[in-house]
């Protein structure tokens, strides 16, 4: 059975004309070429206002409408489904709408899932197995040290070039030299007076593997700009992963 839009619209418009002050909703703003969705109740007369006066084109068979007040206002009735309406102003600009009738209002969009950092999870497991009573405080300090290493990778020292002019040169010529600075600071921080070795051995090794994968195994290999950028990235990632593991 077809939905009797024309008959229903005529009756509803007549009823609205006799009633005092129907509720009129301003049309929402629309970007150029955008189809703006507007939700309405199926089978109910709804009124919308356009600014300025416009021509209303009810494209789909499932929506019937009539413009009044020289096109400033239109009443329309939608059957269940999605129905297109184009509102054209006197200057030729167009606003495109899709009136969605029937069904409940959409609920709030669920939050995007937080990506799981596999390295942080692995470090958390290693932390759980470590017996040290100071392990969480140690991890917070270790995270801060990794964050400092991001800047340390760009450290420079004063030098004199072949032309006798003063210049700046990288403080670390090799990845091994840069990492050695970190290891000395880390082990000093994680080894107390009564400790035979630095604390968190398994976690330290796992983090060291991440750095070694970027720094390589040749102790004399020079640090290129590309390697320095990769080292900064891995130090930054370890700072975040260690901080997450400490939570």
mmCIF file of C-alpha atoms in Angstrom:
data_model
loop_
_atom_site.group_PDB
_atom_site.id
_atom_site.type_symbol
_atom_site.label_atom_id
_atom_site.label_comp_id
_atom_site.label_asym_id
_atom_site.label_seq_id
_atom_site.Cartn_x
_atom_site.Cartn_y
_atom_site.Cartn_z
ATOM 1 C CA UNK A 1 0.000 0.000 0.000
ATOM 2 C CA UNK A 2 1.437 3.363 -1.017
ATOM 3 C CA UNK A 3 1.906 6.032 1.613
ATOM 4 C CA UNK A 4 -0.828 8.686 0.929
ATOM 5 C CA UNK A 5 1.520 11.684 1.084
ATOM 6 C CA UNK A 6 -0.523 14.131 -0.967
ATOM 7 C CA UNK A 7 -3.716 13.517 0.980
ATOM 8 C CA UNK A 8 -1.922 13.535 4.314
ATOM 9 C CA UNK A 9 -0.029 16.712 3.471
ATOM 10 C CA UNK A 10 -3.182 18.532 2.415
ATOM 11 C CA UNK A 11 -4.890 17.606 5.669
ATOM 12 C CA UNK A 12 -1.900 18.511 7.807
ATOM 13 C CA UNK A 13 -1.400 21.848 6.070
ATOM 14 C CA UNK A 14 -5.046 22.695 6.575
ATOM 15 C CA UNK A 15 -4.780 21.754 10.242
ATOM 16 C CA UNK A 16 -1.618 23.815 10.652
ATOM 17 C CA UNK A 17 -3.258 26.809 9.022
ATOM 18 C CA UNK A 18 -6.058 26.646 11.583
ATOM 19 C CA UNK A 19 -3.680 26.156 14.497
ATOM 20 C CA UNK A 20 -1.823 29.027 16.101
ATOM 21 C CA UNK A 21 1.895 29.311 15.501
ATOM 22 C CA UNK A 22 3.303 26.008 14.206
ATOM 23 C CA UNK A 23 6.859 25.314 15.326
ATOM 24 C CA UNK A 24 9.275 26.379 12.583
ATOM 25 C CA UNK A 25 12.879 25.158 12.610
ATOM 26 C CA UNK A 26 15.602 27.126 10.774
ATOM 27 C CA UNK A 27 17.492 25.010 8.289
ATOM 28 C CA UNK A 28 21.050 24.269 9.468
ATOM 29 C CA UNK A 29 23.985 25.804 7.574
ATOM 30 C CA UNK A 30 25.415 23.666 4.794
ATOM 31 C CA UNK A 31 28.857 23.647 3.196
ATOM 32 C CA UNK A 32 29.085 23.834 -0.594
ATOM 33 C CA UNK A 33 28.291 20.486 -2.283
ATOM 34 C CA UNK A 34 27.534 18.893 1.120
ATOM 35 C CA UNK A 35 24.375 16.845 1.683
ATOM 36 C CA UNK A 36 23.321 17.774 5.209
ATOM 37 C CA UNK A 37 21.323 15.163 7.124
ATOM 38 C CA UNK A 38 18.250 16.331 9.050
ATOM 39 C CA UNK A 39 16.295 13.835 11.144
ATOM 40 C CA UNK A 40 12.487 14.097 11.221
ATOM 41 C CA UNK A 41 9.609 11.934 12.422
ATOM 42 C CA UNK A 42 8.015 9.805 9.705
ATOM 43 C CA UNK A 43 4.481 10.819 8.712
ATOM 44 C CA UNK A 44 4.477 14.086 10.684
ATOM 45 C CA UNK A 45 4.251 17.584 9.252
ATOM 46 C CA UNK A 46 7.373 19.582 10.035
ATOM 47 C CA UNK A 47 8.133 23.189 9.154
ATOM 48 C CA UNK A 48 11.497 24.583 8.137
ATOM 49 C CA UNK A 49 12.619 28.118 7.447
ATOM 50 C CA UNK A 50 15.126 29.190 4.798
ATOM 51 C CA UNK A 51 17.022 32.463 4.810
ATOM 52 C CA UNK A 52 16.631 34.166 2.406
ATOM 53 C CA UNK A 53 13.472 33.227 0.478
ATOM 54 C CA UNK A 54 14.163 30.192 -1.694
ATOM 55 C CA UNK A 55 12.802 27.632 -4.107
ATOM 56 C CA UNK A 56 12.255 24.176 -2.588
ATOM 57 C CA UNK A 57 12.744 21.071 -4.754
ATOM 58 C CA UNK A 58 11.430 17.845 -3.214
ATOM 59 C CA UNK A 59 13.370 15.310 -5.263
ATOM 60 C CA UNK A 60 12.328 11.904 -3.952
ATOM 61 C CA UNK A 61 8.814 10.444 -3.993
ATOM 62 C CA UNK A 62 8.998 9.716 -0.274
ATOM 63 C CA UNK A 63 8.807 13.403 0.673
ATOM 64 C CA UNK A 64 5.973 15.821 -0.097
ATOM 65 C CA UNK A 65 6.107 19.491 0.721
ATOM 66 C CA UNK A 66 4.795 22.941 0.013
ATOM 67 C CA UNK A 67 6.561 26.285 0.315
ATOM 68 C CA UNK A 68 4.709 29.289 1.736
ATOM 69 C CA UNK A 69 5.539 32.904 2.531
ATOM 70 C CA UNK A 70 7.267 33.358 -0.822
ATOM 71 C CA UNK A 71 9.583 30.413 -0.180
ATOM 72 C CA UNK A 72 10.818 31.468 3.232
ATOM 73 C CA UNK A 73 9.015 28.576 4.931
ATOM 74 C CA UNK A 74 8.078 25.083 3.788
ATOM 75 C CA UNK A 75 6.035 22.325 5.376
ATOM 76 C CA UNK A 76 6.931 18.764 4.501
ATOM 77 C CA UNK A 77 5.978 15.201 5.338
ATOM 78 C CA UNK A 78 8.412 12.313 4.944
ATOM 79 C CA UNK A 79 7.752 8.611 4.748
ATOM 80 C CA UNK A 80 10.248 6.236 6.351
ATOM 81 C CA UNK A 81 13.658 6.439 4.723
ATOM 82 C CA UNK A 82 16.015 9.058 3.308
ATOM 83 C CA UNK A 83 14.721 11.874 1.124
ATOM 84 C CA UNK A 84 16.581 14.601 -0.755
ATOM 85 C CA UNK A 85 15.525 18.240 -0.830
ATOM 86 C CA UNK A 86 17.394 21.073 -2.564
ATOM 87 C CA UNK A 87 16.780 24.645 -1.424
ATOM 88 C CA UNK A 88 17.863 27.282 -3.958
ATOM 89 C CA UNK A 89 18.193 30.922 -2.926
ATOM 90 C CA UNK A 90 17.416 33.820 -5.245
ATOM 91 C CA UNK A 91 21.138 34.325 -5.918
ATOM 92 C CA UNK A 92 21.412 30.758 -7.234
ATOM 93 C CA UNK A 93 23.244 29.286 -4.248
ATOM 94 C CA UNK A 94 22.039 25.834 -3.281
ATOM 95 C CA UNK A 95 21.735 24.021 0.024
ATOM 96 C CA UNK A 96 21.320 20.250 -0.149
ATOM 97 C CA UNK A 97 19.550 18.254 2.543
ATOM 98 C CA UNK A 98 18.746 14.610 3.203
ATOM 99 C CA UNK A 99 15.739 14.299 5.491
ATOM 100 C CA UNK A 100 16.012 11.032 7.411
ATOM 101 C CA UNK A 101 12.636 9.846 8.687
ATOM 102 C CA UNK A 102 11.925 7.045 11.136
ATOM 103 C CA UNK A 103 14.058 5.220 13.671
ATOM 104 C CA UNK A 104 15.598 6.502 16.886
ATOM 105 C CA UNK A 105 18.029 9.371 17.091
ATOM 106 C CA UNK A 106 21.592 8.141 16.683
ATOM 107 C CA UNK A 107 23.426 7.758 19.965
ATOM 108 C CA UNK A 108 26.823 9.277 20.677
ATOM 109 C CA UNK A 109 29.642 7.830 18.644
ATOM 110 C CA UNK A 110 31.701 5.442 20.771
ATOM 111 C CA UNK A 111 35.244 6.617 21.440
ATOM 112 C CA UNK A 112 37.942 5.376 19.141
ATOM 113 C CA UNK A 113 39.776 2.401 20.649
ATOM 114 C CA UNK A 114 43.101 3.340 22.172
ATOM 115 C CA UNK A 115 45.855 1.564 20.247
ATOM 116 C CA UNK A 116 47.747 -0.956 22.338
ATOM 117 C CA UNK A 117 51.499 -0.400 22.442
ATOM 118 C CA UNK A 118 52.894 -3.927 22.244
ATOM 119 C CA UNK A 119 56.246 -2.780 23.621
ATOM 120 C CA UNK A 120 54.627 -1.126 26.660
ATOM 121 C CA UNK A 121 52.679 -4.328 27.336
ATOM 122 C CA UNK A 122 55.861 -6.387 27.102
ATOM 123 C CA UNK A 123 57.666 -4.025 29.468
ATOM 124 C CA UNK A 124 54.717 -4.171 31.861
ATOM 125 C CA UNK A 125 54.969 -7.971 31.931
ATOM 126 C CA UNK A 126 58.705 -7.771 32.613
ATOM 127 C CA UNK A 127 58.057 -5.258 35.368
ATOM 128 C CA UNK A 128 55.497 -7.547 37.010
ATOM 129 C CA UNK A 129 58.076 -10.340 37.162
ATOM 130 C CA UNK A 130 60.796 -8.107 38.634
ATOM 131 C CA UNK A 131 61.184 -8.391 42.441
ATOM 132 C CA UNK A 132 62.728 -4.950 43.004
ATOM 133 C CA UNK A 133 60.715 -2.891 45.547
ATOM 134 C CA UNK A 134 61.719 0.358 43.810
ATOM 135 C CA UNK A 135 60.858 -0.760 40.282
ATOM 136 C CA UNK A 136 58.054 1.731 39.599
ATOM 137 C CA UNK A 137 60.104 4.693 40.782
ATOM 138 C CA UNK A 138 63.023 3.354 38.736
ATOM 139 C CA UNK A 139 60.842 3.191 35.628
ATOM 140 C CA UNK A 140 59.677 6.783 36.027
ATOM 141 C CA UNK A 141 63.292 7.928 36.247
ATOM 142 C CA UNK A 142 64.222 5.744 33.270
ATOM 143 C CA UNK A 143 61.410 7.251 31.195
ATOM 144 C CA UNK A 144 62.701 10.750 31.984
ATOM 145 C CA UNK A 145 66.228 9.704 30.986
ATOM 146 C CA UNK A 146 65.039 8.381 27.622
ATOM 147 C CA UNK A 147 63.211 11.665 27.037
ATOM 148 C CA UNK A 148 66.443 13.569 27.749
ATOM 149 C CA UNK A 149 68.284 11.389 25.228
ATOM 150 C CA UNK A 150 66.052 12.712 22.435
ATOM 151 C CA UNK A 151 67.699 16.105 22.886
ATOM 152 C CA UNK A 152 71.131 14.660 23.678
ATOM 153 C CA UNK A 153 71.238 13.046 20.235
ATOM 154 C CA UNK A 154 71.464 16.569 18.755
ATOM 155 C CA UNK A 155 74.153 17.786 21.179
ATOM 156 C CA UNK A 156 77.076 19.714 19.675
ATOM 157 C CA UNK A 157 80.519 20.841 20.845
ATOM 158 C CA UNK A 158 82.745 23.731 19.840
ATOM 159 C CA UNK A 159 85.408 22.918 17.270
ATOM 160 C CA UNK A 160 87.825 24.602 14.877
ATOM 161 C CA UNK A 161 87.573 23.757 11.201
ATOM 162 C CA UNK A 162 90.437 23.248 8.718
ATOM 163 C CA UNK A 163 90.146 26.928 7.828
ATOM 164 C CA UNK A 164 90.746 27.949 11.433
ATOM 165 C CA UNK A 165 87.170 29.123 11.902
ATOM 166 C CA UNK A 166 85.179 28.163 14.969
ATOM 167 C CA UNK A 167 82.286 25.839 14.299
ATOM 168 C CA UNK A 168 79.907 23.419 15.937
ATOM 169 C CA UNK A 169 80.169 19.706 15.366
ATOM 170 C CA UNK A 170 78.095 16.786 16.678
ATOM 171 C CA UNK A 171 79.105 15.735 20.168
ATOM 172 C CA UNK A 172 78.714 12.082 19.197
ATOM 173 C CA UNK A 173 80.409 10.848 16.045
ATOM 174 C CA UNK A 174 79.147 7.273 16.429
ATOM 175 C CA UNK A 175 75.936 5.674 17.631
ATOM 176 C CA UNK A 176 78.009 3.622 20.067
ATOM 177 C CA UNK A 177 79.347 6.786 21.728
ATOM 178 C CA UNK A 178 75.847 8.223 22.077
ATOM 179 C CA UNK A 179 74.468 5.025 23.543
ATOM 180 C CA UNK A 180 77.446 4.671 25.897
ATOM 181 C CA UNK A 181 76.537 8.033 27.449
ATOM 182 C CA UNK A 182 73.015 6.776 28.052
ATOM 183 C CA UNK A 183 74.173 3.429 29.498
ATOM 184 C CA UNK A 184 76.508 5.141 31.988
ATOM 185 C CA UNK A 185 73.728 7.441 33.184
ATOM 186 C CA UNK A 186 71.180 4.621 33.318
ATOM 187 C CA UNK A 187 73.371 2.181 35.229
ATOM 188 C CA UNK A 188 74.462 4.858 37.679
ATOM 189 C CA UNK A 189 70.817 5.705 38.311
ATOM 190 C CA UNK A 190 69.691 2.070 38.715
ATOM 191 C CA UNK A 191 72.574 0.816 40.845
ATOM 192 C CA UNK A 192 72.530 1.669 44.514
ATOM 193 C CA UNK A 193 75.385 1.272 47.036
ATOM 194 C CA UNK A 194 74.246 -2.221 48.013
ATOM 195 C CA UNK A 195 73.403 -3.468 44.511
ATOM 196 C CA UNK A 196 75.710 -5.947 42.796
ATOM 197 C CA UNK A 197 74.350 -4.841 39.394
ATOM 198 C CA UNK A 198 71.907 -2.253 38.036
ATOM 199 C CA UNK A 199 68.270 -3.031 38.787
ATOM 200 C CA UNK A 200 65.622 -4.120 36.236
ATOM 201 C CA UNK A 201 67.951 -6.411 34.235
ATOM 202 C CA UNK A 202 65.326 -7.990 31.956
ATOM 203 C CA UNK A 203 63.643 -4.689 31.189
ATOM 204 C CA UNK A 204 66.979 -2.962 30.554
ATOM 205 C CA UNK A 205 67.942 -5.674 28.071
ATOM 206 C CA UNK A 206 64.624 -5.428 26.230
ATOM 207 C CA UNK A 207 64.955 -1.660 25.866
ATOM 208 C CA UNK A 208 68.572 -2.078 24.799
ATOM 209 C CA UNK A 209 67.468 -4.419 22.013
ATOM 210 C CA UNK A 210 65.242 -1.652 20.622
ATOM 211 C CA UNK A 211 68.160 0.779 20.515
ATOM 212 C CA UNK A 212 70.574 -1.801 19.063
ATOM 213 C CA UNK A 213 68.155 -2.512 16.214
ATOM 214 C CA UNK A 214 68.625 1.110 15.107
ATOM 215 C CA UNK A 215 72.207 1.822 16.194
ATOM 216 C CA UNK A 216 73.648 -1.345 14.662
ATOM 217 C CA UNK A 217 76.533 -3.440 15.968
ATOM 218 C CA UNK A 218 79.540 -1.669 14.406
ATOM 219 C CA UNK A 219 81.070 0.463 17.202
ATOM 220 C CA UNK A 220 82.885 2.675 14.695
ATOM 221 C CA UNK A 221 79.951 3.344 12.353
ATOM 222 C CA UNK A 222 79.440 7.128 12.047
ATOM 223 C CA UNK A 223 76.091 8.630 12.976
ATOM 224 C CA UNK A 224 74.357 9.841 9.838
ATOM 225 C CA UNK A 225 71.466 12.290 9.926
ATOM 226 C CA UNK A 226 69.123 9.397 9.134
ATOM 227 C CA UNK A 227 70.502 7.263 11.976
ATOM 228 C CA UNK A 228 70.322 10.182 14.399
ATOM 229 C CA UNK A 229 66.667 10.735 13.488
ATOM 230 C CA UNK A 230 65.927 7.034 14.039
ATOM 231 C CA UNK A 231 67.710 7.065 17.399
ATOM 232 C CA UNK A 232 65.698 10.088 18.513
ATOM 233 C CA UNK A 233 62.519 8.296 17.470
ATOM 234 C CA UNK A 234 63.389 5.115 19.380
ATOM 235 C CA UNK A 235 64.429 7.079 22.491
ATOM 236 C CA UNK A 236 61.109 8.923 22.360
ATOM 237 C CA UNK A 237 59.160 5.708 21.907
ATOM 238 C CA UNK A 238 60.972 4.083 24.829
ATOM 239 C CA UNK A 239 60.260 7.119 27.018
ATOM 240 C CA UNK A 240 56.528 6.711 26.333
ATOM 241 C CA UNK A 241 56.498 2.909 26.595
ATOM 242 C CA UNK A 242 58.425 2.897 29.882
ATOM 243 C CA UNK A 243 56.116 5.584 31.301
ATOM 244 C CA UNK A 244 53.064 3.519 30.276
ATOM 245 C CA UNK A 245 54.545 0.392 31.848
ATOM 246 C CA UNK A 246 55.046 2.244 35.138
ATOM 247 C CA UNK A 247 51.337 3.119 35.460
#
